[in-house]
Coordinates of C-alpha atoms in Angstrom, one line a residue:
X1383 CA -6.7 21.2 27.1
X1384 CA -7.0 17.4 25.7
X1385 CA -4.0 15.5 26.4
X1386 CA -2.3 14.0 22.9
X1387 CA -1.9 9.9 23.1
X1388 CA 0.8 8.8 22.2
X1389 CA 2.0 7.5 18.6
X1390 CA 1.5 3.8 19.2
X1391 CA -0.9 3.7 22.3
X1392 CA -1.7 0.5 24.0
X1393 CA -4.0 -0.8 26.4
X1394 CA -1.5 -1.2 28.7
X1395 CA 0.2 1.9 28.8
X1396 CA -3.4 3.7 30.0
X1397 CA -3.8 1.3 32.6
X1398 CA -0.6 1.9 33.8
X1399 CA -1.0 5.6 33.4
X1400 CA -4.4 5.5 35.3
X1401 CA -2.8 3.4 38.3
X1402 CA 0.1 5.7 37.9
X1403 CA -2.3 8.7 39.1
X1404 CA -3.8 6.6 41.6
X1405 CA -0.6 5.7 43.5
X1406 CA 0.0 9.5 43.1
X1407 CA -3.2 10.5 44.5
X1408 CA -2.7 8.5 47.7
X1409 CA 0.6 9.8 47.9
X1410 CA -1.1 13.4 47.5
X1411 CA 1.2 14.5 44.5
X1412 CA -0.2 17.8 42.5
X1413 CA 0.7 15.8 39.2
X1414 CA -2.7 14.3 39.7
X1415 CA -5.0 17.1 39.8
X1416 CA -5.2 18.3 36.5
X1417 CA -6.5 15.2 35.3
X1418 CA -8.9 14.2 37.9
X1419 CA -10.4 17.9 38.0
X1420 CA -12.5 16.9 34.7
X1421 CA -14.5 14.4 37.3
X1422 CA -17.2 16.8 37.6
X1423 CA -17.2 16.6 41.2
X1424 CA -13.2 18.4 41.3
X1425 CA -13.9 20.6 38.6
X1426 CA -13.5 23.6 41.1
X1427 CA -11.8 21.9 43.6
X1428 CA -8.5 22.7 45.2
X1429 CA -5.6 20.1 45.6
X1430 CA -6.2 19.4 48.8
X1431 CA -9.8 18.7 48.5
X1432 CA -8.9 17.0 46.2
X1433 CA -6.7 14.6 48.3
X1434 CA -9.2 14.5 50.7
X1435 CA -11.8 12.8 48.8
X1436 CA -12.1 9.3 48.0
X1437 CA -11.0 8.1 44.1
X1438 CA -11.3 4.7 43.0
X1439 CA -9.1 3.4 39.8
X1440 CA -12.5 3.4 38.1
X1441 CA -12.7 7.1 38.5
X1442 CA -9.5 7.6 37.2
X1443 CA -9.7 5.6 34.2
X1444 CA -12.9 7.5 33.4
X1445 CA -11.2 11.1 34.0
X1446 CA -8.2 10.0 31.8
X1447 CA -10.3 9.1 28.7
X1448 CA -11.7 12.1 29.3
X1449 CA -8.4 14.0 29.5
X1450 CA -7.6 12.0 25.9
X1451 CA -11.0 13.7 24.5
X1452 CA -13.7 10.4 25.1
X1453 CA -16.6 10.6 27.4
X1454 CA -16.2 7.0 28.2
X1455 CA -13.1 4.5 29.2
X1456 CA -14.8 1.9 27.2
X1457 CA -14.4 4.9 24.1
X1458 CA -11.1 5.1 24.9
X1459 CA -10.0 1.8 24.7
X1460 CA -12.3 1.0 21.6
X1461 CA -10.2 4.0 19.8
X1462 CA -7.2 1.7 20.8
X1463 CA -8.8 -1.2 19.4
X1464 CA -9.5 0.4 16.3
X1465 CA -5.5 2.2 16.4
X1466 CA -4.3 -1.6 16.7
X1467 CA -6.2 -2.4 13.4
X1468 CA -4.0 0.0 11.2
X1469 CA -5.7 3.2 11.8
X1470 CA -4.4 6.7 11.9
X1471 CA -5.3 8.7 15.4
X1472 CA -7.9 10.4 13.5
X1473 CA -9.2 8.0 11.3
X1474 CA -10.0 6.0 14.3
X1475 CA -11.2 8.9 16.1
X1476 CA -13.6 9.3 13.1
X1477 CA -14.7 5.7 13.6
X1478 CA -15.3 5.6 17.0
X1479 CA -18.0 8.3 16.2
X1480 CA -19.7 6.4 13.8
X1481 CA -20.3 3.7 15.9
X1482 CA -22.1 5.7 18.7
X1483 CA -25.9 5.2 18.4
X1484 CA -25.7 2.3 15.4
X1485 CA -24.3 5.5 12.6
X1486 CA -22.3 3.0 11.2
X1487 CA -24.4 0.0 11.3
X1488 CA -27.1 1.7 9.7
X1489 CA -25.5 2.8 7.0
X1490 CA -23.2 -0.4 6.0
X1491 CA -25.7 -2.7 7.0
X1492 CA -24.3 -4.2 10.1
X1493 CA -21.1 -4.4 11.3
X1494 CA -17.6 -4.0 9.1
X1495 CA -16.2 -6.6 7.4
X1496 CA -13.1 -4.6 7.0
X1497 CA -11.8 -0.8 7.9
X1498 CA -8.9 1.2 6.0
X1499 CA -8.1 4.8 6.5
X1500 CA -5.8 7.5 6.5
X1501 CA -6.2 11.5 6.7
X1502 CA -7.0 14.2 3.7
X1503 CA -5.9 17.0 4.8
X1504 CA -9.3 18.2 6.8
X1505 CA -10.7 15.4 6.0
X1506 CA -10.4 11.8 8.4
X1507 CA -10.9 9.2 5.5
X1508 CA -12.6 5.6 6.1
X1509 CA -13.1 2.9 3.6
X1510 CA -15.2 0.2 5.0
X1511 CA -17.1 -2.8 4.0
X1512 CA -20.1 -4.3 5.2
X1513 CA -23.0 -6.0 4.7
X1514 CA -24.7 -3.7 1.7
X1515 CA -21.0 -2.8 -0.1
X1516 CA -17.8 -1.0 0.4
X1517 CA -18.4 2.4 1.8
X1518 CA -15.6 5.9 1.6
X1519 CA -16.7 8.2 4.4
X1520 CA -15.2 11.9 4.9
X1521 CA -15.3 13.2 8.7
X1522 CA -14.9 17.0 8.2
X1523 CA -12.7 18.4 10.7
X1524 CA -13.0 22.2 10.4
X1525 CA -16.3 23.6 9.8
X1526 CA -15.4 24.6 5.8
X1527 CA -15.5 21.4 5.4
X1528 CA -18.7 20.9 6.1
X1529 CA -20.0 23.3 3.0
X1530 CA -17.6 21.2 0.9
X1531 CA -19.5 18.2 1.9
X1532 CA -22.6 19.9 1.0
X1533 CA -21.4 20.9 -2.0
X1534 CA -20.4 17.4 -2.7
X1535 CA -24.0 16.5 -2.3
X1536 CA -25.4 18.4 -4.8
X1537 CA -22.5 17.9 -7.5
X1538 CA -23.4 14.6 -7.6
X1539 CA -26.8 14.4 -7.9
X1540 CA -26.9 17.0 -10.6
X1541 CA -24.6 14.7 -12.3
X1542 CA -26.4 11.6 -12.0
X1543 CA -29.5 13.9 -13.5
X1544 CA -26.9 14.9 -16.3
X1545 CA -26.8 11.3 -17.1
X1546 CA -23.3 11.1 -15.5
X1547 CA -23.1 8.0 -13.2
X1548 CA -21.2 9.6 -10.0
X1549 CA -20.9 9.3 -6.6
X1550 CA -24.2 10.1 -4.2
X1551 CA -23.0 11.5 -1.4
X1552 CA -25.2 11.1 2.1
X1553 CA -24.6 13.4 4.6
X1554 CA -24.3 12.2 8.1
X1555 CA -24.3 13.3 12.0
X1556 CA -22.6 11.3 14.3
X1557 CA -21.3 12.7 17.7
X1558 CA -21.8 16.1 16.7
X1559 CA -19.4 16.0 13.6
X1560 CA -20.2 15.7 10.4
X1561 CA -19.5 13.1 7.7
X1562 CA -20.2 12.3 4.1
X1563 CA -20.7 8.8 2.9
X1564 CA -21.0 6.8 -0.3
X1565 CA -21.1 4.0 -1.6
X1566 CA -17.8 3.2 -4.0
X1567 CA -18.8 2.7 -7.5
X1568 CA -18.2 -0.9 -9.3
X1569 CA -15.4 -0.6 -12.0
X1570 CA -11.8 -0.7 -12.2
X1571 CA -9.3 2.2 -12.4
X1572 CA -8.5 3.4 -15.5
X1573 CA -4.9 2.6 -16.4
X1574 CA -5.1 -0.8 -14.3
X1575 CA -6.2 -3.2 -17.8
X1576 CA -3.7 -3.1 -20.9
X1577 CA -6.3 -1.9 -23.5
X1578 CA -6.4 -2.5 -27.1
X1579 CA -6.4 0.8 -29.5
X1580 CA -9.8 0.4 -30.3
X1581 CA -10.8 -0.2 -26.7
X1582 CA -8.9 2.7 -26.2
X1583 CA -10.6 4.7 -28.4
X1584 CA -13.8 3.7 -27.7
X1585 CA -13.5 4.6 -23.7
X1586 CA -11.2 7.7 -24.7
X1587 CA -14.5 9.1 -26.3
X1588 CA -16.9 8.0 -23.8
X1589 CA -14.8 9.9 -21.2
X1590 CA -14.4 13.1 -24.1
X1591 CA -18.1 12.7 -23.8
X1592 CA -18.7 12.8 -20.3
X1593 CA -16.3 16.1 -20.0
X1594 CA -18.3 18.1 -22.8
X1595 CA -21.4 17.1 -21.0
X1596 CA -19.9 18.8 -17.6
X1597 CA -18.0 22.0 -19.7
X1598 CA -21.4 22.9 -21.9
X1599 CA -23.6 23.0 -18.9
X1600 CA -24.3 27.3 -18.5
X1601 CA -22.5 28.9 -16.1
X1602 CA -25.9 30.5 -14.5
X1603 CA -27.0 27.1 -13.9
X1604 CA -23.9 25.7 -12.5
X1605 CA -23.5 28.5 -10.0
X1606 CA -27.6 27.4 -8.8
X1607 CA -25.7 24.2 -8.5
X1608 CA -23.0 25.0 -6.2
X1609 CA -24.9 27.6 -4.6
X1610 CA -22.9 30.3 -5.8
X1611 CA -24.7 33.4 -6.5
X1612 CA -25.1 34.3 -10.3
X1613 CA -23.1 37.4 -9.5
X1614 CA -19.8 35.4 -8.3
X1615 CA -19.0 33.8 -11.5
X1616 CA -17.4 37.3 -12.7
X1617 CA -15.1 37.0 -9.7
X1618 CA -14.4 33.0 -9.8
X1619 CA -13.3 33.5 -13.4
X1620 CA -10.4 36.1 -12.1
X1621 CA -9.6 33.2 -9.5
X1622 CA -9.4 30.0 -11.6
X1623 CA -7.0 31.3 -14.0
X1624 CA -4.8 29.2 -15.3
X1625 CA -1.6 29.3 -13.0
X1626 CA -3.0 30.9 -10.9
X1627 CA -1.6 29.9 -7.7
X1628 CA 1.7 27.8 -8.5
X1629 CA 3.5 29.5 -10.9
X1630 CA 5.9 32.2 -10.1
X1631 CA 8.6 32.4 -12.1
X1632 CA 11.2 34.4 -10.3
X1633 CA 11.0 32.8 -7.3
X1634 CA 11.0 29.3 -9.3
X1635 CA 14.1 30.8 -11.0
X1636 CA 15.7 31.9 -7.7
X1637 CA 15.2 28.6 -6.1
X1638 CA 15.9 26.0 -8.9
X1639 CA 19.0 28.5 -10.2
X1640 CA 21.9 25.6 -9.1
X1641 CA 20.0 23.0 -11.2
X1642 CA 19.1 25.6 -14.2
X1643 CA 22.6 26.7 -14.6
X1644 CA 23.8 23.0 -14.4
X1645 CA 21.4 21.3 -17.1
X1646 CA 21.2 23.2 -20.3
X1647 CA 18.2 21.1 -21.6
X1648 CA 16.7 21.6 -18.6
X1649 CA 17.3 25.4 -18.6
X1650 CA 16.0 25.5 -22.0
X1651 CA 12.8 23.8 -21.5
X1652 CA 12.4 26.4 -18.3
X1653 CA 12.8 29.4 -20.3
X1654 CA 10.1 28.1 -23.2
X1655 CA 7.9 27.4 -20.0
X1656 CA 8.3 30.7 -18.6
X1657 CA 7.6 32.5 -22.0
X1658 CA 4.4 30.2 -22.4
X1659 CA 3.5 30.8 -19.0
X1660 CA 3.6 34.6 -19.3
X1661 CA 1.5 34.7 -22.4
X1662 CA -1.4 33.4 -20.2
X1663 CA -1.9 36.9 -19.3
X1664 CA -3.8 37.8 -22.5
X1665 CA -4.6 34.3 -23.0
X1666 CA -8.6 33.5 -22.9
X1667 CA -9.8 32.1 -19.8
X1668 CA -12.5 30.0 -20.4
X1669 CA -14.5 29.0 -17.1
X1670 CA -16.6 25.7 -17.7
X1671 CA -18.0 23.2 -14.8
X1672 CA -16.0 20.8 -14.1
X1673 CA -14.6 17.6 -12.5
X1674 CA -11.5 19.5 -11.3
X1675 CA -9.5 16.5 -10.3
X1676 CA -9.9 14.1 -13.4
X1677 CA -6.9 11.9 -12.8
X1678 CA -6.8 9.1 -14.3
X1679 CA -7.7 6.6 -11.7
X1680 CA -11.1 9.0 -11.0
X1681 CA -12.5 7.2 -14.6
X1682 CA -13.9 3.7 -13.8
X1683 CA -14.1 1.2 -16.1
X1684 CA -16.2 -2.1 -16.4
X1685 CA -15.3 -5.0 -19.4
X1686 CA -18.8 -6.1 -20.8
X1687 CA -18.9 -8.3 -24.5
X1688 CA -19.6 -5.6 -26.2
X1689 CA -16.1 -3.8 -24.8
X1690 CA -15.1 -1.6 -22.6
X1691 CA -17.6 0.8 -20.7
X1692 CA -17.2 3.6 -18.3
X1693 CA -19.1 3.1 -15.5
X1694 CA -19.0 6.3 -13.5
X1695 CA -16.8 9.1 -11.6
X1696 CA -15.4 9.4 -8.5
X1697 CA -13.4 12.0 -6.6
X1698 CA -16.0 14.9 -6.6
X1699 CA -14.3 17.2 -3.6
X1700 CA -12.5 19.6 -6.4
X1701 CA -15.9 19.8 -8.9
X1702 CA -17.1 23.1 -9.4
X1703 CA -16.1 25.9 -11.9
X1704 CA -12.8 25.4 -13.3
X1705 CA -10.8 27.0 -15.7
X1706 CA -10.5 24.3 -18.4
X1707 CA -7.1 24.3 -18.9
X1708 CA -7.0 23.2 -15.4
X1709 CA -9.5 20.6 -16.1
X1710 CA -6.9 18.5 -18.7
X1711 CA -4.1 19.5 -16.5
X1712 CA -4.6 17.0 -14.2
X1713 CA -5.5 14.1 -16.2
X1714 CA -2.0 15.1 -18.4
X1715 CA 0.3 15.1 -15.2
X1716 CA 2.3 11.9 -15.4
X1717 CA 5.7 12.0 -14.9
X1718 CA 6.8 8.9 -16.8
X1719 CA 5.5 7.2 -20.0
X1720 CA 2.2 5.3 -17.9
X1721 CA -0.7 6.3 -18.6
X1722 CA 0.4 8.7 -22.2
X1723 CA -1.8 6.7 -24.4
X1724 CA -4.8 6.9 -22.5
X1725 CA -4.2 11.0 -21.7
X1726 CA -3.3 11.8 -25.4
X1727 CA -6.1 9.8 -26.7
X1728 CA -8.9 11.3 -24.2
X1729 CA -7.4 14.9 -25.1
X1730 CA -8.1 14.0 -29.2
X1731 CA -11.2 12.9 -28.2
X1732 CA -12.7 15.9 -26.4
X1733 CA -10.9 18.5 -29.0
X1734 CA -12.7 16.0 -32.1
X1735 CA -16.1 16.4 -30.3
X1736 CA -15.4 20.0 -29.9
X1737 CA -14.3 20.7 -33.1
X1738 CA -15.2 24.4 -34.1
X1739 CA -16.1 25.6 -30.8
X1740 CA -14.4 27.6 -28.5
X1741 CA -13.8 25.6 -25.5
X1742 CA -11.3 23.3 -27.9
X1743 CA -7.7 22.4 -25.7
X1744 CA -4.9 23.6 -27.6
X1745 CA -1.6 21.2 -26.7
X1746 CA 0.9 24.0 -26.5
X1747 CA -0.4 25.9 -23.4
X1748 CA -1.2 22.2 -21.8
X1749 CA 2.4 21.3 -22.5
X1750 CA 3.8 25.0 -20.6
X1751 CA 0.9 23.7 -18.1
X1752 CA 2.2 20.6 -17.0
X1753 CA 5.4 21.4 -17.3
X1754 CA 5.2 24.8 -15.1
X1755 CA 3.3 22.8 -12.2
X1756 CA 6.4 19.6 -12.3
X1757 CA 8.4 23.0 -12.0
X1758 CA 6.3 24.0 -9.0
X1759 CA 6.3 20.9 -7.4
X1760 CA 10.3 20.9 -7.7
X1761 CA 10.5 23.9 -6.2
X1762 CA 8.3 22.4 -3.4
X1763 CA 10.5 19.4 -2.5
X1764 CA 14.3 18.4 -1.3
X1765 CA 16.9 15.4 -2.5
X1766 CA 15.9 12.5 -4.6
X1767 CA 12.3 14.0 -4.9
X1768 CA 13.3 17.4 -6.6
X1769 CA 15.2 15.6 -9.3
X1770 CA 12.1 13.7 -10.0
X1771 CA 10.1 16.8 -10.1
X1772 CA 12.5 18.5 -12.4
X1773 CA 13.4 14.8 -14.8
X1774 CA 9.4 15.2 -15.1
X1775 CA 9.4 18.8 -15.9
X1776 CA 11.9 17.6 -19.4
X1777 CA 9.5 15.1 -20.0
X1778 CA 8.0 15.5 -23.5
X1779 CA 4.4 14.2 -24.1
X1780 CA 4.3 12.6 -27.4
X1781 CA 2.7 14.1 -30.6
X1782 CA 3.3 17.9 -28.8

């Protein structure tokens, strides 16, 4: 089993540590075995041969990176480098990869200029810049990770075919693991520039644009896409219903029953929520292709002099069929007054494009929407962060 270092390693420490098991193998202490048995030679070795044999500190460094998951010291102590920089343990565990046989020189162009990261869930997460641009790479830890990476892949080149600039995910092999790399696109977030009302307008329909572009693509042709067999889009409709895992009322209602029976505005906006909610069951469930994860920040936006222009999409790991409800769902959750405009005006945007057809967003199950997942996330959380759940749950977009 590989040995856990500890939250803030040093260099130190493992020197210590490895002198440590030294002193204790001249002294012909047990507690030194386990570690030196993954020297090949002691693999099968008993303690006493063991003791018998001849170790040198350079032995034992090498069998206690190996102990901490390296095949080297020198990978050991780079990971502590890379640890001291900011990194979390599998972020520079991800990196440290990379590096073997020039995967991340290659790719950026040379050598960093600068390395962020942090952890996704499955995913270790690297931001990096180098010679040929700022880079996001995805280490997939589990292997259904991997198909999501692959998936990815192909979402975003059929975008960039459907005219939709978006990420172009390359798909790499370093160490044995897997990882997925791009290049970030230029632009800024939307949300981060103060924008006029006919700036807004202008990017709100370029965006409304872009999302019809996505939601009219057939169904037959986005499963080819995602590699879905024609025959599973009956069965991923019943799946990406509306609601359909985060919102159960009477165990919402159990949970939250202190605060309900305390706030009367708040119990009244719960019980319109739960009707809404529970309407959904007849309610039509209209399965496009989508983005998935359309917050706000995912639209990029570059100033030229003619205006405002969006530049491309990012955050691809959700795309796929989507019920399209859940589509404006995301970019609608904000649980204060930032960002309303720009949500309210993309929403009349898409619905004016779409105007007669089917697929059009009607605001009063988007309102039970958002309001049934701050609900959700209430129920989810403890202290200070409930009651910002639940204040968010009695917030009213404006014009519903």
């Amino acid at each position: 089993m590989t040995s856990v270092l500890p939250s803030r390693p040093n260099l130190e420490y493992l020197k210590k540590q490895a002198k440590d098991i030294l002193a204790a193998h001249h002294a012909h202490l047990a507690t030194c075995c386990p570690v030196l048995r993954h020297l090949h030679r002691f693999k099968a070795s008993t303690d006493q041969e063991i003791f018998a044999a001849t170790v040198q500190l350079a032995d034992v460094q090498f069998a206690l990176a190996m102990d901490y998951g390296f095949t080297t010291w020198e990978g050991l102590v780079g990971h502590l480098q890379n640890r001291g920089s900011g990194l979390s343990e599998d972020s520079a565990r991800a990196l440290a990869r990379l590096r073997k046989g020039g995967v991340l020189a290659k790719l950026i162009g040379g050598e960093p200029k600068s390395i962020s990261g942090g952890d996704g869930g499955a995913f270790a997460i690297l931001e990096i810049e180098g010679p040929d641009g700022r880079f996001v790479i995805h280490e997939a830890q589990v292997a259904e990770e991997v198909d999501r990476l692959n998936r990815q892949k192909r979402v975003g080149e059929f975008l960039n075919a459907l005219g939709v600039h978006a990420v172009r995910l390359t798909i790499l092999d370093a160490d044995g693991r897997a990882f997925g790399a791009y290049r970030k696109l230029e632009g800024r977030p939307l949300g981060s520039d103060k924008l006029s009302s006919d700036e807004l307008k202008s990017v709100a329909s370029q965006v409304g644009s872009l999302l019809v572009r996505l939601h009219e693509v057939p169904l037959a042709h986005a499963c080819r896409v995602l590699g879905l067999p024609d025959l599973e889009a009956t069965a991923a409709a019943q799946r990406y219903r509306l609601g359909h895992d985060w919102f159960n009322a009477d165990a919402f209602e159990r949970g939250l029953a202190t605060e309900l029976a305390e706030d009367r505005e708040l119990n009244a906006i719960w019980e319109e929520t739960r009707q809404g909610m529970a309407a959904y069951a007849s309610y039509p469930r209209d399965l496009v292709f989508g983005h998935g994860d359309l917050l706000l920040d995912r639209v990029l936006l570059a100033k030229t002099p003619e205006g405002y222009r969006v530049t491309g999409v990012n955050g691809l790991w959700n795309a796929g069929l989507v019920n399209l409800y859940d589509e404006f769902l995301r970019i609608a959750l904000h649980d204060n007054e930032e960002g309303e405009e720009e949500e309210w005006a993309i929403l009349q945007a898409y619905n004016l494009l779409r105007r007669g057809q089917p697929w059009t967003v009607q605001m009063g199950p988007l309102k039970h929407a958002v309001r049934a997942f701050w609900f959700y996330l209430a129920h989810e959380q403890a202290g200070e962060d409930r009651k910002k759940r639940l204040a968010s749950a009695k917030y009213k977009q404006r014009g519903w």
